Short mmCIF file of C-alpha atoms and ligand atoms in Angstrom, two decimals:
data_model
loop_
_atom_site.label_atom_id
_atom_site.label_comp_id
_atom_site.label_asym_id
_atom_site.label_seq_id
_atom_site.Cartn_x
_atom_site.Cartn_y
_atom_site.Cartn_z
CA MET C 105 -4.29 21.29 -3.50
CA ASN C 106 -1.94 22.02 -6.36
CA ALA C 107 -3.61 21.36 -9.70
CA ALA C 108 -0.68 19.25 -10.82
CA TYR C 109 -1.43 16.68 -8.12
CA THR C 110 -4.91 16.20 -9.48
CA SER C 111 -3.74 15.28 -12.98
CA LYS C 112 -4.59 11.71 -13.83
CA ARG C 113 -1.18 10.13 -14.17
CA LYS C 114 -1.81 10.31 -17.91
CA ARG C 115 1.73 10.08 -19.12
CA LYS C 116 2.25 9.78 -22.83
CA THR C 117 5.09 7.37 -22.26
CA LEU C 118 6.08 5.43 -19.21
CA GLU C 119 9.82 5.67 -19.34
CA ASP C 120 12.07 3.85 -16.90
CA SER C 121 15.69 4.87 -17.49
CA TYR C 122 19.04 3.81 -16.01
CA ARG C 123 18.92 7.01 -13.99
CA HIS C 124 15.61 5.94 -12.43
CA LYS C 125 17.01 2.48 -11.73
CA GLY C 126 20.04 4.06 -10.11
CA MET C 127 17.81 6.19 -7.87
CA ARG C 128 15.88 3.06 -6.88
CA MET C 129 19.04 1.20 -5.93
CA LYS C 130 20.05 4.15 -3.77
CA LEU C 131 16.63 4.13 -2.08
CA VAL C 132 16.92 0.38 -1.43
CA GLY C 133 20.32 1.03 0.17
CA GLU C 134 18.75 3.63 2.47
CA LEU C 135 15.95 1.23 3.45
CA ARG C 136 18.53 -1.46 4.28
CA LYS C 137 20.40 1.03 6.48
CA LYS C 138 17.13 1.83 8.24
CA GLY C 139 16.79 -1.85 9.16
CA ILE C 140 14.67 -3.43 6.39
CA THR C 141 15.88 -6.99 5.71
CA ASP C 142 12.97 -8.60 3.78
CA LYS C 143 14.74 -9.52 0.53
CA ALA C 144 11.59 -9.95 -1.56
CA ALA C 145 10.21 -6.59 -0.41
CA LEU C 146 13.51 -4.87 -1.24
CA ALA C 147 13.60 -6.61 -4.64
CA ALA C 148 10.09 -5.32 -5.37
CA ILE C 149 11.10 -1.77 -4.46
CA ALA C 150 14.22 -2.14 -6.63
CA ASP C 151 12.13 -3.26 -9.61
CA ILE C 152 8.92 -1.20 -9.53
CA PRO C 153 9.22 2.25 -11.13
CA ARG C 154 7.75 4.30 -8.26
CA HIS C 155 7.96 7.46 -10.38
CA PHE C 156 5.13 6.05 -12.56
CA PHE C 157 2.82 6.54 -9.56
CA LEU C 158 3.48 10.28 -9.24
CA ASP C 159 2.83 13.11 -11.61
CA LYS C 160 5.77 13.54 -14.02
CA ALA C 161 6.62 16.95 -12.57
CA PHE C 162 7.44 15.29 -9.24
CA GLU C 163 9.41 12.29 -10.40
CA GLU C 164 12.56 13.31 -8.52
CA TRP C 165 10.50 12.88 -5.36
CA ALA C 166 9.60 9.31 -6.18
CA TYR C 167 12.91 8.00 -4.86
CA LYS C 168 13.21 10.06 -1.72
CA ASP C 169 12.17 8.30 1.45
CA VAL C 170 9.17 10.58 2.07
CA PRO C 171 5.38 10.30 1.67
CA PHE C 172 4.00 12.35 -1.24
CA PRO C 173 0.60 13.84 -2.20
CA ILE C 174 -1.42 12.07 -4.91
CA GLU C 175 -4.94 12.61 -6.25
CA SER C 176 -7.99 13.24 -4.03
CA ASN C 177 -5.98 14.72 -1.16
CA GLN C 178 -4.34 11.37 -0.34
CA THR C 179 -0.72 10.28 -0.09
CA ILE C 180 1.50 7.56 -1.45
CA SER C 181 3.08 6.12 1.72
CA GLN C 182 6.76 6.70 2.51
CA PRO C 183 8.90 3.89 1.01
CA TYR C 184 10.16 2.98 4.50
CA THR C 185 6.57 2.54 5.69
CA VAL C 186 5.72 0.40 2.65
CA ALA C 187 8.80 -1.76 3.28
CA PHE C 188 8.14 -1.98 7.04
CA GLN C 189 4.45 -2.90 6.76
CA THR C 190 5.25 -5.40 3.99
CA SER C 191 7.99 -7.03 6.11
CA LEU C 192 5.59 -7.44 9.05
CA LEU C 193 3.31 -9.53 6.82
CA ASN C 194 6.00 -12.17 6.07
CA ILE C 195 4.60 -12.60 2.57
CA GLU C 196 4.90 -16.04 1.02
CA LYS C 197 4.30 -16.74 -2.67
CA GLY C 198 0.63 -17.54 -3.25
CA ASP C 199 -0.63 -15.70 -0.14
CA LYS C 200 -4.08 -14.24 -0.62
CA VAL C 201 -3.75 -10.66 0.58
CA LEU C 202 -6.31 -7.91 1.12
CA GLU C 203 -4.96 -4.37 1.14
CA ILE C 204 -7.17 -1.58 2.45
CA GLY C 205 -6.46 1.86 1.02
CA THR C 206 -5.40 1.30 -2.61
CA GLY C 207 -4.40 4.95 -3.15
CA SER C 208 -1.83 5.07 -5.95
CA GLY C 209 -1.65 1.25 -6.14
CA TYR C 210 2.07 1.19 -5.33
CA GLN C 211 1.81 -0.93 -2.17
CA ALA C 212 -0.48 -3.38 -4.00
CA CYS C 213 2.16 -3.74 -6.75
CA VAL C 214 4.87 -4.44 -4.16
CA LEU C 215 2.76 -7.28 -2.73
CA ALA C 216 1.95 -8.65 -6.20
CA HIS C 217 5.63 -8.52 -7.20
CA MET C 218 6.35 -10.73 -4.17
CA GLY C 219 3.98 -13.38 -5.53
CA ALA C 220 0.87 -12.58 -3.50
CA LYS C 221 -2.62 -12.74 -4.98
CA VAL C 222 -3.73 -9.19 -4.20
CA TYR C 223 -7.16 -7.65 -3.60
CA SER C 224 -7.23 -3.97 -2.70
CA ILE C 225 -10.10 -1.74 -1.56
CA GLU C 226 -10.38 2.04 -2.01
CA ARG C 227 -13.23 4.21 -0.73
CA GLN C 228 -12.68 7.16 -3.10
CA GLN C 229 -14.27 6.56 -6.45
CA LYS C 230 -11.94 8.86 -8.36
CA LEU C 231 -8.79 7.23 -7.02
CA TYR C 232 -10.25 3.78 -7.59
CA GLN C 233 -10.94 4.65 -11.24
CA ILE C 234 -7.56 6.22 -11.92
CA THR C 235 -5.65 3.35 -10.34
CA ASN C 236 -7.86 0.71 -11.94
CA GLN C 237 -7.03 2.08 -15.38
CA PHE C 238 -3.39 2.60 -14.56
CA LEU C 239 -2.29 -0.78 -13.10
CA PRO C 240 -2.90 -2.81 -16.31
CA ARG C 241 -0.74 -0.28 -18.21
CA ILE C 242 2.25 -1.14 -16.04
CA GLY C 243 1.72 -4.90 -16.08
CA TYR C 244 -0.25 -5.28 -12.83
CA GLY C 245 -3.69 -5.96 -14.28
CA ASN C 246 -3.85 -9.10 -12.13
CA ILE C 247 -4.43 -7.02 -8.96
CA ARG C 248 -8.15 -7.03 -8.17
CA LEU C 249 -9.28 -3.51 -7.20
CA LEU C 250 -12.53 -3.01 -5.31
CA LEU C 251 -14.48 0.16 -4.58
CA GLY C 252 -15.86 -0.01 -1.07
CA ASP C 253 -15.53 0.70 2.62
CA GLY C 254 -12.51 -1.12 3.96
CA TYR C 255 -14.02 -1.22 7.47
CA MET C 256 -16.12 -4.07 6.10
CA GLY C 257 -13.25 -5.86 4.38
CA SER C 258 -14.39 -8.05 1.49
CA GLN C 259 -16.82 -10.77 2.45
CA ARG C 260 -16.93 -11.80 -1.19
CA PHE C 261 -13.25 -12.74 -1.46
CA ALA C 262 -12.57 -13.77 2.17
CA PRO C 263 -10.84 -15.56 3.85
CA PHE C 264 -7.38 -14.01 3.49
CA ASP C 265 -3.92 -15.10 4.61
CA LYS C 266 -2.93 -11.50 5.25
CA ILE C 267 -4.70 -8.15 5.54
CA LEU C 268 -2.84 -4.84 5.37
CA VAL C 269 -4.44 -1.50 6.30
CA THR C 270 -2.63 1.55 4.88
CA ALA C 271 -4.72 4.26 6.58
CA GLY C 272 -4.81 5.21 10.28
CA ALA C 273 -7.74 3.43 11.98
CA SER C 274 -9.26 4.51 15.29
CA TYR C 275 -10.03 0.88 16.17
CA VAL C 276 -9.56 -2.63 14.81
CA PRO C 277 -12.65 -3.56 12.74
CA ASP C 278 -14.10 -6.96 13.75
CA ALA C 279 -14.86 -7.81 10.13
CA LEU C 280 -11.15 -7.81 9.31
CA ILE C 281 -10.33 -10.34 12.05
CA GLN C 282 -13.26 -12.49 10.92
CA GLN C 283 -12.04 -12.46 7.31
CA LEU C 284 -8.58 -13.79 8.27
CA LYS C 285 -7.74 -17.49 8.07
CA VAL C 286 -6.50 -19.08 11.31
CA ASP C 287 -2.76 -18.24 11.50
CA GLY C 288 -3.54 -15.23 9.30
CA VAL C 289 -2.03 -11.82 10.03
CA LEU C 290 -3.53 -8.31 10.06
CA VAL C 291 -1.17 -5.31 10.00
CA ILE C 292 -3.01 -2.14 10.97
CA PRO C 293 -1.92 1.29 12.24
CA VAL C 294 -4.28 2.20 15.12
CA GLY C 295 -4.71 5.60 16.77
CA ASP C 296 -6.38 8.95 16.18
CA ASP C 297 -3.50 11.34 15.60
CA ILE C 298 -0.41 9.17 15.74
CA GLN C 299 -0.86 5.46 15.12
CA LYS C 300 0.69 2.38 16.73
CA MET C 301 1.63 -0.19 14.13
CA LEU C 302 -0.09 -3.37 15.28
CA ARG C 303 0.42 -6.88 13.98
CA ILE C 304 -2.51 -9.07 14.97
CA THR C 305 -2.19 -12.82 14.44
CA LYS C 306 -5.33 -14.94 14.49
CA VAL C 307 -4.05 -17.84 16.58
CA SER C 308 -7.41 -19.70 16.65
CA GLU C 309 -11.02 -19.02 15.60
CA ASP C 310 -11.59 -16.92 18.74
CA GLU C 311 -8.14 -15.84 19.86
CA VAL C 312 -5.66 -13.23 18.61
CA LYS C 313 -2.13 -12.24 19.54
CA THR C 314 -1.23 -8.53 19.22
CA GLU C 315 2.26 -7.08 18.80
CA ASN C 316 3.09 -3.36 18.72
CA PHE C 317 5.79 -2.04 16.36
CA GLY C 318 5.83 1.62 17.32
CA ASP C 319 4.54 4.97 16.10
CA PHE C 320 3.62 5.97 12.54
CA ARG C 321 1.44 8.64 10.98
CA PHE C 322 -1.11 7.83 8.24
CA VAL C 323 -3.99 9.60 6.48
CA PRO C 324 -7.24 8.68 8.28
CA PHE C 325 -9.19 5.47 7.72
CA LEU C 326 -12.63 6.95 6.97
CA LYS C 327 -16.03 5.32 6.82
CA GLY C 328 -18.23 5.00 3.75
CA ILE C 329 -17.56 5.55 0.06
CA ASN C 330 -16.81 8.99 -1.35
N1 SAH D 199 -1.48 2.13 -0.08
C1 SAH D 199 -1.47 3.43 -0.72
C2 SAH D 199 -1.38 4.57 0.29
C3 SAH D 199 -2.71 5.01 0.52
S1 SAH D 199 -3.09 6.36 1.59
C4 SAH D 199 -0.39 3.57 -1.76
O1 SAH D 199 0.44 2.66 -1.88
O2 SAH D 199 -0.39 4.57 -2.47
C5 SAH D 199 -4.55 5.63 2.29
C6 SAH D 199 -5.69 5.34 1.36
O3 SAH D 199 -6.73 4.76 2.15
C7 SAH D 199 -6.31 6.58 0.71
O4 SAH D 199 -6.34 6.40 -0.67
C8 SAH D 199 -7.72 6.64 1.31
O5 SAH D 199 -8.70 7.14 0.40
C9 SAH D 199 -7.97 5.17 1.63
N2 SAH D 199 -9.00 4.90 2.65
C10 SAH D 199 -9.27 5.58 3.79
N3 SAH D 199 -10.31 5.01 4.45
C11 SAH D 199 -10.70 3.92 3.70
C12 SAH D 199 -11.73 2.94 3.82
N4 SAH D 199 -12.60 2.94 4.84
N5 SAH D 199 -11.82 1.99 2.88
C13 SAH D 199 -10.97 1.96 1.81
N6 SAH D 199 -9.98 2.86 1.64
C14 SAH D 199 -9.86 3.84 2.55
#
C-alpha cells in the first residue's frame, strides 16, 4: 500500500472550488447517462465535495467514476455504485438508515444529505477513528458512527427503515432482516467473488421479497472487529 493512502485525510484547509464543483456536475451528468434517475441522490453527489474523502494528492480521481483506495486497505465505492445502491433504497426524508461499512464516510454523507437519520458501522478501528473525527469537520457530525461487526447490525438502535451493506457478503445475515421494520428494505451485495446486488423487502414479520439487480464487485464483508 502506498504510504500516501495511509495519511489521515489531515488537510490543512478543506477547499471546494468552482473547478471541483464543475467536475462534480460532469460526474452527475455521467451518472444520469448510466441510468441513475434518483434526483435527491444526484443532488447529494452534486453537493458533497468527494475530493475531501481522498488524500489531496489524488483529488483529480475523486470525480472519476471509479472506486479508489483509502486507508486500511479499503476502498471508497465507485460513484455509480453509491448512486445505484442509494436509488434502490428509495430514501424518504426522516428514514432511519443503518449503513454497514462506513469506510471513508462518503456514502453515509450522501444518505444524510437526502434527509435520512444515519447510523453507520465500521469494523476497522483505525478507519472508524479517522472518519469519526473527519465527518464533523465537513458538517456531518449528525451521522452516528459505530465501531462493531456489521454482521450483527445494531440491536441498540434498531429497528431501521432501511439497511445498506457496502461490502460483499457471502450470505444475508439474519440479524439484519430482524432489525428491519415491516416494509423495510435491505440492500446487500451477496456472493464470494462477484456479488449479486439484492434488494430484500420485509413484507411481514416472517416474510421477505428478494429482487436481484445484477453483478457488482465489493471488498469483502469480514467478521469481527480489527
Ligand atoms: N461505504 C464506504 C465504502 C466502504 S468499503 C464509503 O462510502 O467509503 C467497505 C467497508 O466495509 C470497509 O471499510 C470495510 O472495513 C467495512 N467492513 C467489512 N466488513 C465489515 C463488517 N463486518 N462490519 C462493519 N464494516 C465492515
